[in-house]
Short mmCIF file of C-alpha atoms in Angstrom, two decimals:
data_model
loop_
_atom_site.label_atom_id
_atom_site.label_comp_id
_atom_site.label_asym_id
_atom_site.label_seq_id
_atom_site.Cartn_x
_atom_site.Cartn_y
_atom_site.Cartn_z
CA UNK A 655 0.23 0.22 0.43
CA UNK A 656 0.81 3.47 -1.19
CA UNK A 657 1.24 6.29 1.25
CA UNK A 658 -1.13 8.05 -0.70
CA UNK A 659 -3.49 4.78 -0.69
CA UNK A 660 -3.16 4.79 2.83
CA UNK A 661 -4.11 8.83 3.15
CA UNK A 662 -6.88 8.31 0.80
CA UNK A 663 -8.18 5.13 2.86
CA UNK A 664 -8.49 7.90 6.03
CA UNK A 665 -10.11 10.42 4.07
CA UNK A 666 -12.73 7.93 2.66
CA UNK A 667 -13.50 7.08 6.24
CA UNK A 668 -13.59 10.60 7.66
CA UNK A 669 -15.83 11.64 5.05
CA UNK A 670 -18.17 8.06 4.94
CA UNK A 671 -18.43 9.77 8.60
CA UNK A 672 -19.68 13.21 7.93
CA UNK A 673 -21.89 11.59 5.03
CA UNK A 674 -23.49 9.41 6.90
CA UNK A 675 -24.30 12.09 10.07
CA UNK A 676 -26.41 13.68 7.05
CA UNK A 677 -28.05 10.87 5.43
CA UNK A 678 -28.70 9.42 9.08
CA UNK A 679 -30.48 12.44 10.02
CA UNK A 680 -32.61 13.03 6.78
CA UNK A 681 -33.69 9.01 7.92
CA UNK A 682 -35.01 10.11 11.51
CA UNK A 683 -36.74 13.34 9.82
CA UNK A 684 -38.15 10.80 7.53
CA UNK A 685 -39.05 8.38 11.10
CA UNK A 686 -40.56 10.92 13.09
CA UNK A 687 -43.77 10.32 14.91
CA UNK A 688 -44.81 14.12 14.59
CA UNK A 689 -44.69 15.43 11.39
CA UNK A 690 -41.16 17.76 11.77
CA UNK A 691 -41.38 21.24 9.97
CA UNK A 692 -39.06 20.98 6.89
CA UNK A 693 -37.17 24.11 6.01
CA UNK A 694 -35.88 24.29 2.64
CA UNK A 695 -33.21 26.79 3.58
CA UNK A 696 -31.89 23.64 5.93
CA UNK A 697 -32.38 21.21 3.54
CA UNK A 698 -30.33 22.74 0.64
CA UNK A 699 -27.56 24.09 3.34
CA UNK A 700 -27.51 19.60 3.65
CA UNK A 701 -27.08 19.07 0.04
CA UNK A 702 -24.54 21.70 -0.50
CA UNK A 703 -22.67 19.73 2.76
CA UNK A 704 -23.14 16.24 1.46
CA UNK A 705 -21.82 17.92 -2.68
CA UNK A 706 -18.83 19.26 -0.73
CA UNK A 707 -17.94 16.24 1.22
CA UNK A 708 -17.84 14.66 -1.97
CA UNK A 709 -16.11 16.87 -3.93
CA UNK A 710 -13.09 16.94 -1.74
CA UNK A 711 -13.16 13.63 -1.04
CA UNK A 712 -13.22 13.55 -5.78
CA UNK A 713 -10.92 16.19 -5.75
CA UNK A 714 -7.80 14.25 -3.71
CA UNK A 715 -7.02 12.75 -6.57
CA UNK A 716 -4.97 15.19 -8.30
CA UNK A 717 -2.31 14.01 -4.64
CA UNK A 718 -2.21 10.47 -5.58
CA UNK A 719 1.93 11.85 -7.17
CA UNK A 720 3.03 13.73 -4.44
CA UNK A 721 5.70 11.72 -2.05
CA UNK A 722 4.45 12.60 1.29
CA UNK A 723 7.45 13.29 3.57
CA UNK A 724 6.54 15.55 6.04
CA UNK A 725 3.85 14.62 7.79
CA UNK A 726 2.28 18.27 8.21
CA UNK A 727 1.55 16.97 4.60
CA UNK A 728 -1.03 14.79 5.91
CA UNK A 729 -2.02 17.28 7.87
CA UNK A 730 -3.50 19.17 5.68
CA UNK A 731 -5.07 16.66 3.50
CA UNK A 732 -6.70 15.51 6.23
CA UNK A 733 -7.85 18.89 8.00
CA UNK A 734 -10.15 19.86 5.18
CA UNK A 735 -12.44 16.49 6.08
CA UNK A 736 -12.26 16.76 9.88
CA UNK A 737 -13.85 20.29 9.36
CA UNK A 738 -16.50 18.87 6.68
CA UNK A 739 -17.50 15.81 9.42
CA UNK A 740 -17.75 18.59 12.31
CA UNK A 741 -20.38 20.95 9.92
CA UNK A 742 -21.92 17.70 9.40
CA UNK A 743 -22.87 16.96 12.99
CA UNK A 744 -23.65 20.48 13.62
CA UNK A 745 -25.95 21.08 10.40
CA UNK A 746 -27.60 17.98 11.66
CA UNK A 747 -30.19 17.83 14.45
CA UNK A 748 -30.55 14.75 17.03
CA UNK A 749 -34.02 14.14 16.68
CA UNK A 750 -36.76 12.75 18.96
CA UNK A 751 -39.06 10.97 16.90
CA UNK A 752 -41.84 12.20 19.06
CA UNK A 753 -41.43 15.51 19.43
CA UNK A 754 -41.94 18.14 17.09
CA UNK A 755 -39.09 19.74 15.60
CA UNK A 756 -38.80 23.48 13.49
CA UNK A 757 -35.80 23.40 11.55
CA UNK A 758 -35.99 26.72 10.59
CA UNK A 759 -35.21 27.36 14.20
CA UNK A 760 -32.68 24.45 14.77
CA UNK A 761 -30.88 25.95 11.36
CA UNK A 762 -30.22 29.26 12.82
CA UNK A 763 -29.43 28.29 16.07
CA UNK A 764 -26.76 26.11 15.18
CA UNK A 765 -25.73 28.59 12.17
CA UNK A 766 -22.31 30.08 13.71
CA UNK A 767 -21.06 26.38 14.12
CA UNK A 768 -22.00 25.40 10.49
CA UNK A 769 -21.20 28.34 8.78
CA UNK A 770 -17.43 28.85 10.55
CA UNK A 771 -16.59 25.27 10.12
CA UNK A 772 -17.81 25.49 6.65
CA UNK A 773 -15.29 28.02 6.09
CA UNK A 774 -13.00 26.65 8.23
CA UNK A 775 -13.36 23.64 5.66
CA UNK A 776 -13.23 25.52 2.49
CA UNK A 777 -9.49 27.25 3.39
CA UNK A 778 -8.32 24.46 5.22
CA UNK A 779 -8.58 22.66 1.81
CA UNK A 780 -6.81 26.03 -0.31
CA UNK A 781 -4.35 25.86 2.37
CA UNK A 782 -3.92 22.04 1.03
CA UNK A 783 -3.32 22.99 -1.80
CA UNK A 784 -0.84 25.87 -2.00
CA UNK A 785 1.43 23.54 0.37
CA UNK A 786 1.11 20.13 -0.80
CA UNK A 787 0.55 21.11 -4.72
CA UNK A 788 2.22 24.12 -4.72
CA UNK A 789 -0.63 26.50 -6.03
CA UNK A 790 -0.95 30.11 -5.39
CA UNK A 791 -3.87 31.32 -3.43
CA UNK A 792 -6.75 32.17 -5.83
CA UNK A 793 -9.63 34.42 -5.49
CA UNK A 794 -12.14 32.26 -5.54
CA UNK A 795 -10.83 30.11 -2.52
CA UNK A 796 -10.91 33.38 -0.06
CA UNK A 797 -13.74 34.96 -0.99
CA UNK A 798 -15.62 31.37 -1.00
CA UNK A 799 -14.18 31.50 2.99
CA UNK A 800 -15.47 34.78 3.37
CA UNK A 801 -19.10 34.30 1.80
CA UNK A 802 -19.05 31.01 3.97
CA UNK A 803 -18.51 33.26 7.40
CA UNK A 804 -21.32 35.54 5.95
CA UNK A 805 -24.70 33.76 7.38
CA UNK A 806 -23.07 32.82 11.06
CA UNK A 807 -22.51 35.93 11.32
CA UNK A 808 -26.90 37.23 10.38
CA UNK A 809 -30.07 35.66 10.44
CA UNK A 810 -31.26 37.04 7.25
CA UNK A 811 -32.66 34.68 5.33
CA UNK A 812 -32.30 36.89 2.03
CA UNK A 813 -28.28 36.07 3.08
CA UNK A 814 -28.23 32.97 3.82
CA UNK A 815 -30.55 32.47 0.69
CA UNK A 816 -27.81 33.79 -1.30
CA UNK A 817 -24.84 32.31 0.12
CA UNK A 818 -26.29 28.92 -0.35
CA UNK A 819 -26.71 29.60 -4.05
CA UNK A 820 -23.40 31.12 -4.89
CA UNK A 821 -22.04 27.92 -2.88
CA UNK A 822 -24.58 25.33 -4.65
CA UNK A 823 -23.59 26.79 -8.15
CA UNK A 824 -20.11 26.39 -6.86
CA UNK A 825 -19.71 23.13 -6.62
CA UNK A 826 -22.06 22.04 -9.54
CA UNK A 827 -20.33 24.08 -11.65
CA UNK A 828 -16.91 22.65 -10.90
CA UNK A 829 -18.25 19.45 -10.35
CA UNK A 830 -19.53 19.08 -14.00
CA UNK A 831 -15.73 20.12 -15.17
CA UNK A 832 -17.46 23.45 -15.70
CA UNK A 833 -14.42 24.99 -14.37
CA UNK A 834 -10.87 24.93 -16.29
CA UNK A 835 -8.51 23.09 -14.42
CA UNK A 836 -11.33 22.72 -11.91
CA UNK A 837 -10.80 18.96 -10.60
CA UNK A 838 -10.77 19.47 -7.00
CA UNK A 839 -12.96 21.58 -4.38
CA UNK A 840 -11.19 25.02 -4.82
CA UNK A 841 -7.84 24.61 -7.29
#
């Protein structure tokens, strides 16, 4: 097993934890006895987090040619996966099947951990590309970090909606290969 395969296995497990938390949350919503008040904003953001997690996992592939010689290189490859797990836990409520839950209230009450974590995920993914692959810091990654912090600072549905739409469009455009050289999260 090469070091890249070892790191890929570790990253895969951590990302699988993030995806499992979100998918389990969706399943718990379906199992509730009392119909929870589903919120399009919360649901949309969970979808964005899922897409970011998958895109980061696929975006690890360009690192296959890297000769990892220092432990800090490994840290910067794995740190983003840890942040996406924290975001997944923050955005997914622990639902009591017999309690009525308003997902908008839950989402707004957890907006700080969700969006500070998302900004940390995006920042560490960008830093990994700079430190490990030698990419230049680009305005897209820096802008995404700043934009990801905005919902943590306000309860404005307009701000949350615009930032979600921007992030959703970014991951879809990047995911469909419409970004020149876009094979990872931000590169």
